[in-house]
Every structure is written in C-alpha cells, then in structure tokens.
Coordinates of C-alpha atoms in Angstrom, one line a residue:
M1 CA 41.6 -19.3 -8.3
K2 CA 37.9 -18.2 -8.0
E3 CA 35.3 -20.6 -9.2
N4 CA 31.8 -19.7 -10.5
L5 CA 29.2 -20.3 -7.9
T6 CA 25.9 -22.0 -8.5
S7 CA 22.7 -20.0 -7.6
E8 CA 22.4 -22.3 -4.5
G9 CA 25.9 -21.4 -3.5
K10 CA 25.3 -17.7 -3.9
N11 CA 22.2 -18.0 -1.7
K12 CA 24.2 -19.8 1.0
L13 CA 26.8 -17.1 0.9
Y14 CA 24.2 -14.4 1.1
K15 CA 22.5 -16.0 4.1
M16 CA 25.9 -16.4 5.8
K17 CA 26.5 -12.7 5.3
I18 CA 23.1 -11.8 6.7
R19 CA 23.6 -14.0 9.8
K20 CA 27.0 -12.4 10.5
M21 CA 25.4 -8.9 10.2
L22 CA 22.6 -10.0 12.5
A23 CA 25.0 -11.4 15.1
K24 CA 27.0 -8.1 15.0
E25 CA 23.8 -6.1 15.5
Y26 CA 22.7 -8.2 18.4
F27 CA 26.2 -8.0 20.0
V28 CA 26.1 -4.2 19.8
L29 CA 22.5 -4.1 21.2
N30 CA 23.4 -6.4 24.1
L31 CA 26.5 -4.5 24.9
S32 CA 24.5 -1.3 25.1
L33 CA 22.0 -2.9 27.4
L34 CA 24.9 -4.1 29.7
I35 CA 26.3 -0.6 29.8
M36 CA 22.9 0.9 30.6
L37 CA 22.0 -1.7 33.3
P38 CA 23.8 0.0 36.2
F39 CA 22.1 3.3 35.4
S40 CA 18.7 1.6 35.4
I41 CA 19.3 0.1 38.8
F42 CA 21.0 3.0 40.6
G43 CA 20.5 6.1 38.5
C44 CA 16.9 7.0 39.4
G45 CA 15.1 7.0 42.8
N46 CA 11.6 6.6 41.4
T47 CA 10.3 3.1 42.4
N48 CA 6.9 3.5 40.8
T49 CA 6.5 0.4 38.6
T50 CA 3.6 2.0 36.5
S51 CA 4.9 2.4 33.0
S52 CA 4.7 5.8 31.2
E53 CA 4.5 3.9 27.9
P54 CA 1.2 4.3 26.0
I55 CA 1.2 0.5 25.3
S56 CA 0.4 -1.9 28.1
T57 CA 2.6 -5.0 28.4
Q58 CA 0.3 -6.9 30.6
N59 CA -2.5 -9.2 29.4
T60 CA -1.9 -8.1 25.8
G61 CA -1.0 -11.5 24.2
Y62 CA -2.7 -12.3 21.0
E63 CA -2.1 -14.1 17.6
V64 CA -3.0 -13.6 14.0
V65 CA -2.7 -15.7 10.8
D66 CA -1.3 -13.9 7.7
D67 CA -2.3 -14.4 4.1
H68 CA 0.2 -17.2 3.7
G69 CA -1.3 -19.1 6.6
T70 CA 1.5 -18.4 9.0
L71 CA 0.5 -18.0 12.6
L72 CA 2.2 -15.0 14.4
K73 CA 2.1 -14.8 18.2
F74 CA 2.5 -11.6 20.1
T75 CA 3.1 -11.1 23.8
E76 CA 2.5 -7.4 23.4
K77 CA 1.7 -4.9 20.7
P78 CA 4.6 -4.3 18.3
K79 CA 6.3 -0.9 18.9
R80 CA 8.6 -0.7 15.9
I81 CA 6.6 -1.6 12.7
Y82 CA 7.9 -1.4 9.2
A83 CA 5.6 -1.8 6.1
T84 CA 7.2 -2.6 2.7
T85 CA 4.8 -0.8 0.3
I86 CA 3.0 2.5 0.1
S87 CA -0.5 0.9 0.2
L88 CA 0.5 -0.9 3.5
E89 CA 1.9 2.3 4.9
E90 CA -1.4 4.0 4.1
I91 CA -3.2 1.6 6.4
L92 CA -0.4 1.5 9.0
V93 CA -0.3 5.3 9.6
E94 CA -4.0 5.2 10.3
L95 CA -3.8 2.3 12.7
V96 CA -0.9 3.3 15.0
P97 CA 0.8 6.5 16.2
P98 CA 4.0 7.6 14.4
E99 CA 6.2 6.6 17.3
R100 CA 5.3 2.9 16.7
I101 CA 6.5 3.1 13.0
A102 CA 10.1 2.2 12.6
A103 CA 10.5 4.1 9.3
I104 CA 8.4 5.6 6.5
S105 CA 9.2 5.5 2.8
E106 CA 10.2 8.6 0.8
P107 CA 7.2 8.2 -1.6
A108 CA 4.9 8.6 1.4
L109 CA 6.3 12.1 1.9
E110 CA 5.9 13.3 -1.7
Q111 CA 3.5 16.3 -1.6
D112 CA 2.1 15.8 -5.1
N113 CA 1.6 12.0 -5.0
S114 CA 1.1 10.7 -1.5
L115 CA -2.3 10.5 0.3
I116 CA -0.7 10.4 3.7
V117 CA 1.9 13.2 3.7
N118 CA 0.7 14.8 7.0
K119 CA 0.8 11.6 8.9
A120 CA 4.0 10.4 7.2
M121 CA 5.9 13.5 8.2
K122 CA 5.4 12.7 11.9
V123 CA 7.5 9.5 11.5
A124 CA 11.0 10.2 12.6
V125 CA 13.0 7.9 10.3
R126 CA 12.7 8.1 6.5
V127 CA 14.0 5.4 4.1
P128 CA 14.0 4.8 0.3
Q129 CA 11.1 3.0 -1.3
H130 CA 13.0 -0.2 -1.4
V131 CA 15.0 -1.2 1.7
S132 CA 17.4 -4.1 1.8
V133 CA 17.6 -6.7 4.6
E134 CA 20.9 -5.1 5.7
Q135 CA 19.2 -1.7 6.0
L136 CA 16.3 -3.1 7.9
L137 CA 18.6 -4.7 10.5
K138 CA 19.7 -1.2 11.5
L139 CA 16.0 -0.3 12.1
H140 CA 15.4 -3.1 14.6
P141 CA 11.7 -3.6 13.6
D142 CA 9.7 -6.0 15.8
L143 CA 7.2 -6.5 13.0
V144 CA 7.6 -6.3 9.2
I145 CA 4.4 -6.1 7.1
A146 CA 5.3 -7.3 3.7
Q147 CA 3.3 -7.4 0.5
E148 CA 3.0 -10.7 -1.4
T149 CA 4.4 -9.0 -4.5
N150 CA 7.7 -8.5 -2.7
A151 CA 10.3 -11.0 -4.0
K152 CA 9.9 -14.4 -2.3
E153 CA 13.7 -14.4 -1.7
Y154 CA 13.4 -11.0 0.0
V155 CA 10.6 -12.1 2.3
Q156 CA 12.4 -15.4 3.2
S157 CA 15.6 -13.4 4.0
L158 CA 13.6 -11.2 6.4
K159 CA 12.4 -14.4 8.2
D160 CA 15.9 -16.0 8.0
V161 CA 17.4 -13.1 10.0
G162 CA 14.8 -13.4 12.7
F163 CA 12.2 -10.8 11.8
K164 CA 8.5 -11.4 12.6
V165 CA 6.9 -11.0 9.1
F166 CA 3.2 -10.6 8.3
V167 CA 2.6 -11.3 4.6
S168 CA -0.4 -9.5 3.0
K169 CA -1.8 -10.4 -0.4
V170 CA -2.6 -7.7 -2.9
P171 CA -6.4 -7.2 -2.8
V172 CA -8.4 -6.9 -6.0
T173 CA -11.9 -6.5 -4.5
A174 CA -13.5 -4.3 -1.9
E175 CA -13.9 -7.3 0.4
Q176 CA -10.3 -8.2 0.1
V177 CA -9.3 -4.6 0.9
K178 CA -11.4 -4.9 4.1
K179 CA -9.8 -8.2 5.0
R180 CA -6.4 -6.6 4.6
I181 CA -7.3 -3.7 6.9
R182 CA -8.9 -6.1 9.4
N183 CA -5.9 -8.5 9.6
M184 CA -3.4 -5.7 9.8
A185 CA -5.3 -4.1 12.6
I186 CA -5.1 -7.4 14.5
A187 CA -1.4 -7.8 13.7
V188 CA -0.5 -4.4 15.2
G189 CA -2.8 -4.9 18.2
E190 CA -5.4 -2.3 17.1
K191 CA -8.5 -4.3 16.4
E192 CA -10.8 -1.5 17.6
K193 CA -9.2 1.1 15.4
G194 CA -9.4 -1.3 12.5
G195 CA -13.1 -1.6 13.2
Q196 CA -13.5 2.1 13.0
M197 CA -11.7 2.2 9.7
L198 CA -13.9 -0.5 8.3
A199 CA -17.1 1.3 9.4
A200 CA -16.0 4.5 7.6
F201 CA -15.1 2.4 4.5
D202 CA -18.6 0.8 4.5
T203 CA -20.3 4.2 5.0
K204 CA -18.6 5.7 2.0
L205 CA -19.5 2.7 -0.2
K206 CA -23.1 2.7 1.0
R207 CA -23.3 6.4 0.2
I208 CA -22.1 5.7 -3.4
H209 CA -24.5 2.8 -4.0
A210 CA -27.4 4.8 -2.6
V211 CA -26.9 7.1 -5.6
V212 CA -25.4 5.0 -8.5
D213 CA -27.6 2.0 -8.1
K214 CA -30.6 4.2 -9.2
I215 CA -28.8 5.4 -12.4
P216 CA -30.4 3.5 -15.3
A217 CA -27.6 3.7 -17.9
K218 CA -24.1 3.3 -16.5
K219 CA -21.3 5.2 -18.2
V220 CA -18.2 3.6 -19.6
I221 CA -14.8 5.0 -18.4
M222 CA -11.2 4.4 -19.6
A223 CA -8.2 5.2 -17.5
Y224 CA -4.9 6.4 -19.0
S225 CA -1.3 5.9 -17.7
P226 CA 1.8 7.2 -19.5
L227 CA 1.8 3.9 -21.4
G228 CA -1.9 4.0 -22.4
V229 CA -5.2 2.7 -21.3
F230 CA -5.0 0.2 -18.4
G231 CA -7.4 -1.7 -16.1
S232 CA -7.9 -5.4 -16.6
S233 CA -10.9 -7.2 -15.0
K234 CA -8.5 -8.8 -12.5
G235 CA -7.0 -5.6 -11.1
I236 CA -7.9 -3.2 -8.2
F237 CA -9.0 -0.4 -10.6
H238 CA -11.7 -2.6 -12.0
A239 CA -13.1 -3.2 -8.5
I240 CA -13.0 0.6 -7.9
C241 CA -15.0 1.1 -11.0
T242 CA -17.6 -1.5 -10.0
E243 CA -18.1 0.2 -6.6
A244 CA -18.3 3.6 -8.4
G245 CA -21.1 2.4 -10.6
V246 CA -19.2 2.9 -13.8
I247 CA -18.2 0.3 -16.5
N248 CA -14.5 -0.3 -16.9
G249 CA -14.0 0.1 -20.7
A250 CA -10.6 -1.7 -20.7
A251 CA -12.2 -4.8 -19.1
E252 CA -15.0 -4.6 -21.7
A253 CA -12.4 -4.7 -24.4
G254 CA -10.8 -7.8 -22.9
L255 CA -7.6 -6.2 -21.7
T256 CA -5.4 -8.7 -19.8
R257 CA -3.3 -7.8 -16.8
G258 CA 0.0 -6.0 -17.5
E259 CA -1.1 -4.9 -21.0
H260 CA -2.4 -1.6 -22.4
L261 CA -5.2 -1.2 -24.9
S262 CA -4.7 -0.5 -28.6
K263 CA -6.3 2.6 -30.2
E264 CA -8.6 0.4 -32.3
K265 CA -10.1 -1.2 -29.2
I266 CA -10.5 2.2 -27.5
I267 CA -12.5 3.4 -30.5
A268 CA -14.6 0.1 -30.6
V269 CA -15.5 0.5 -26.9
N270 CA -16.3 4.2 -27.4
P271 CA -16.0 5.4 -23.7
D272 CA -18.1 8.1 -22.3
V273 CA -15.4 9.4 -19.9
L274 CA -11.6 9.3 -19.8
L275 CA -9.7 9.3 -16.5
F276 CA -6.3 11.0 -16.1
P277 CA -4.1 11.5 -13.1
S278 CA -4.1 15.0 -11.7
D279 CA -0.4 14.6 -10.6
T280 CA 2.7 12.9 -11.9
P281 CA 2.1 9.2 -12.0
S282 CA 4.1 7.0 -9.6
Q283 CA 5.7 5.2 -12.6
G284 CA 6.8 8.5 -14.1
G285 CA 6.4 9.4 -17.7
D286 CA 5.0 12.4 -19.7
M287 CA 1.4 12.3 -18.7
Q288 CA 0.8 15.8 -19.9
G289 CA 2.0 14.8 -23.3
V290 CA -0.3 11.7 -23.3
M291 CA -3.3 13.9 -22.4
E292 CA -2.6 16.3 -25.2
E293 CA -2.1 13.5 -27.7
V294 CA -5.4 11.9 -26.8
R295 CA -7.3 15.2 -27.0
H296 CA -5.9 16.0 -30.5
D297 CA -5.6 12.5 -32.0
P298 CA -7.7 12.6 -35.2
A299 CA -8.7 8.9 -34.7
L300 CA -9.9 9.4 -31.2
K301 CA -12.0 12.5 -32.0
Q302 CA -14.8 10.1 -32.8
I303 CA -15.2 8.7 -29.3
K304 CA -17.8 10.2 -27.0
A305 CA -15.4 11.2 -24.2
V306 CA -13.4 13.4 -26.6
Q307 CA -16.4 14.8 -28.5
N308 CA -18.1 15.8 -25.2
N309 CA -14.9 16.9 -23.5
C310 CA -15.6 14.4 -20.6
Y311 CA -12.5 14.1 -18.6
V312 CA -12.1 13.2 -14.9
Y313 CA -8.9 13.8 -12.9
T314 CA -7.8 12.2 -9.6
K315 CA -4.5 11.7 -7.8
D316 CA -2.7 8.7 -9.3
R317 CA -2.6 6.9 -6.0
Y318 CA -6.4 6.7 -5.9
R319 CA -6.4 4.7 -9.1
Y320 CA -4.4 1.8 -7.4
A321 CA -5.8 2.2 -3.9
A322 CA -5.4 -1.1 -2.1
S323 CA -6.1 0.5 1.2
Q324 CA -8.9 2.4 3.0
Y325 CA -8.5 5.0 0.1
F326 CA -10.2 2.5 -2.2
A327 CA -13.6 3.8 -0.9
D328 CA -12.4 7.4 -1.5
A329 CA -11.3 6.6 -5.0
A330 CA -14.7 5.1 -5.8
L331 CA -16.5 8.2 -4.4
L332 CA -14.2 10.6 -6.4
I333 CA -14.8 8.7 -9.7
A334 CA -18.6 8.4 -9.1
K335 CA -18.8 12.1 -8.4
G336 CA -16.7 12.9 -11.5
V337 CA -18.7 10.7 -13.8
Y338 CA -22.1 11.5 -12.5
P339 CA -21.8 15.1 -11.1
E340 CA -25.5 15.7 -11.7
Y341 CA -26.4 13.0 -9.2
F342 CA -24.0 14.1 -6.4
K343 CA -25.2 17.7 -5.9

C-alpha cells in the first residue's frame, strides 16, 4: 500500500533519482573514454604536444566569488557553459565564442524578440527556455550561470548533482548591471573582453548624459505591457529611465513591484510620452489591442501623450535589459523622447 510522502520525503526521492541519473551519465562517459583510449595512444603518429584548442590549459587557474558569496575555483577556462536566462545569455554570447556555449535557449533565437539572434544561431545545441536538471545532465556543462530568481530548489539541485554553479543577482541599477558583466567575465575567464564591454557601456551612458543633463525640463514617460502600465521604482526599467534622462511616471504614481497602474493614476500623473513594445512582448498578450484601446479611450484623451500623439516604440527586451543592452535601451528611449536634442 502506498503512503503519502512528506515534502521532505519527496525531496529525498528526487535527489536519489538525480544521483542515479548522474551515476549513469558518468558511467557512459567513462566507458566512452576507455574505448577511445587505445586510439588516442596508437591511432595517430603526431607527437606534437602543442594543443590546437583556442583555450590554453596552462597557467590559467583563477577564482571568482558569485553573488551569493560562493567561491568558485577554476584550473582552466570553462568550455561548456550554460546560462539559465535570456539576460545572462545576452552577456554570455558577447563574452565567449559559440563553441564554448553548451546550449542556447529558443527565445534567444526568436527573430522578432531576441537581441542576440545572429550570435545565438551559431550555437549548435538549442533547448527550451526552461531546462530541467535531467536535461542539463545530458549537456555536460562545466559551468552553469544561474539567475537568483531561479527557484532555490532548482539551483540547489544543480549543485547536488555536481555542477559548478555561478549565481547572479538580478540587477536594478546601471552599476549592478556592470557588476554582473564584470563578474561573469571573470567566471568564464574573459576578464579583458568584459572590460571592453564595460568600456562600451560607459561610453553610451556618457553620450546620453552629455545631452540629457542639459535639458531643463525632463519629460514624464509611462510604459505599457499587455497588462497595463508597469515600472516600479525598484525595477530595472526605472533605472533605464533615470539614465535616459526621463521621469518614470509609474514610479511617480507610487506603483509597487508586480502591480500595474490604475487609469485614475495615469491621468493624475499626465505623462508626456507613452512607451510601447514594437514587437510581441515576451509575456504574450494582445499588445496591439492595448495600444488601440489607449489611443481611443475617452478618459485618456486628456493626457498630454495622447493629445500630442507622443508614442515611443522599442523592442520589448530593451525594456527589461539586465545586460549590456541596458545602455542601448537608455539611448533608444532618450532619442525617442528628446529627438530634437539627438540630431
């Protein structure tokens, strides 16, 4: 007779299952190595010990501390890296060549939404947006870069089966985005490339501030998703607005994270500009219908943005850019809101 398991019991069974799968994977891998060994000894007459690999395995040891304070040590650069979210993938494809990425997610390949389609297409293996521990075992990554928003149980399971896991917090300021890029660059052994990315990031922000800091009256912007106006003062979009030299109307109205603004508060703030995605939002929904409703809503006809037909459009990914594209997003919004200053 089956008994109902406690959650602790279920966790133990799950971990046992994972360990069995890992043991099986390692057995197959070791067997393959044993079969190949004679060929590696006798099969080729070339005795040159110089590796043709682009990554040196000599004198390349280093270490890095992730955002949870965990110290990760490396004897060489990781060669099979997997990142768990699209924002982490955006950074990863810029830091390392495609052959060092174990797999890329399907959203990264979407022509309409992704900012990294061309680079993502060069990665050989494609996987769904959410990959289970069991699926990851088959990819044999030597480094998993996980976002803090991934379920704690999932991240712990990755560690339990033996993966080296670098945890990255979700940035909500420009400085935190830079820290994410810097630490990821160290983790993958590409500190110099990371420095180049940060220099480009700073150059874009300096270009923006050289213009917008001289604008006497800053304009108020409100951004729409399929569910309505979003953008609390504690989110990444608010930081993008700050760098773009615009006032985030949702934050001015006191919007809290995870909520959307009421029509009454939108009218009270009276935004100068409305921001819409130029593509299908990542969360889906009828964005075209929302835009039409806003434009023709009798109550909203009194706000300045609708009266003056002031609408800005960007790819949806830019509005949540927690990667190097944060700077691009700020520049796009600044140009859209203040076109007369960016001629």
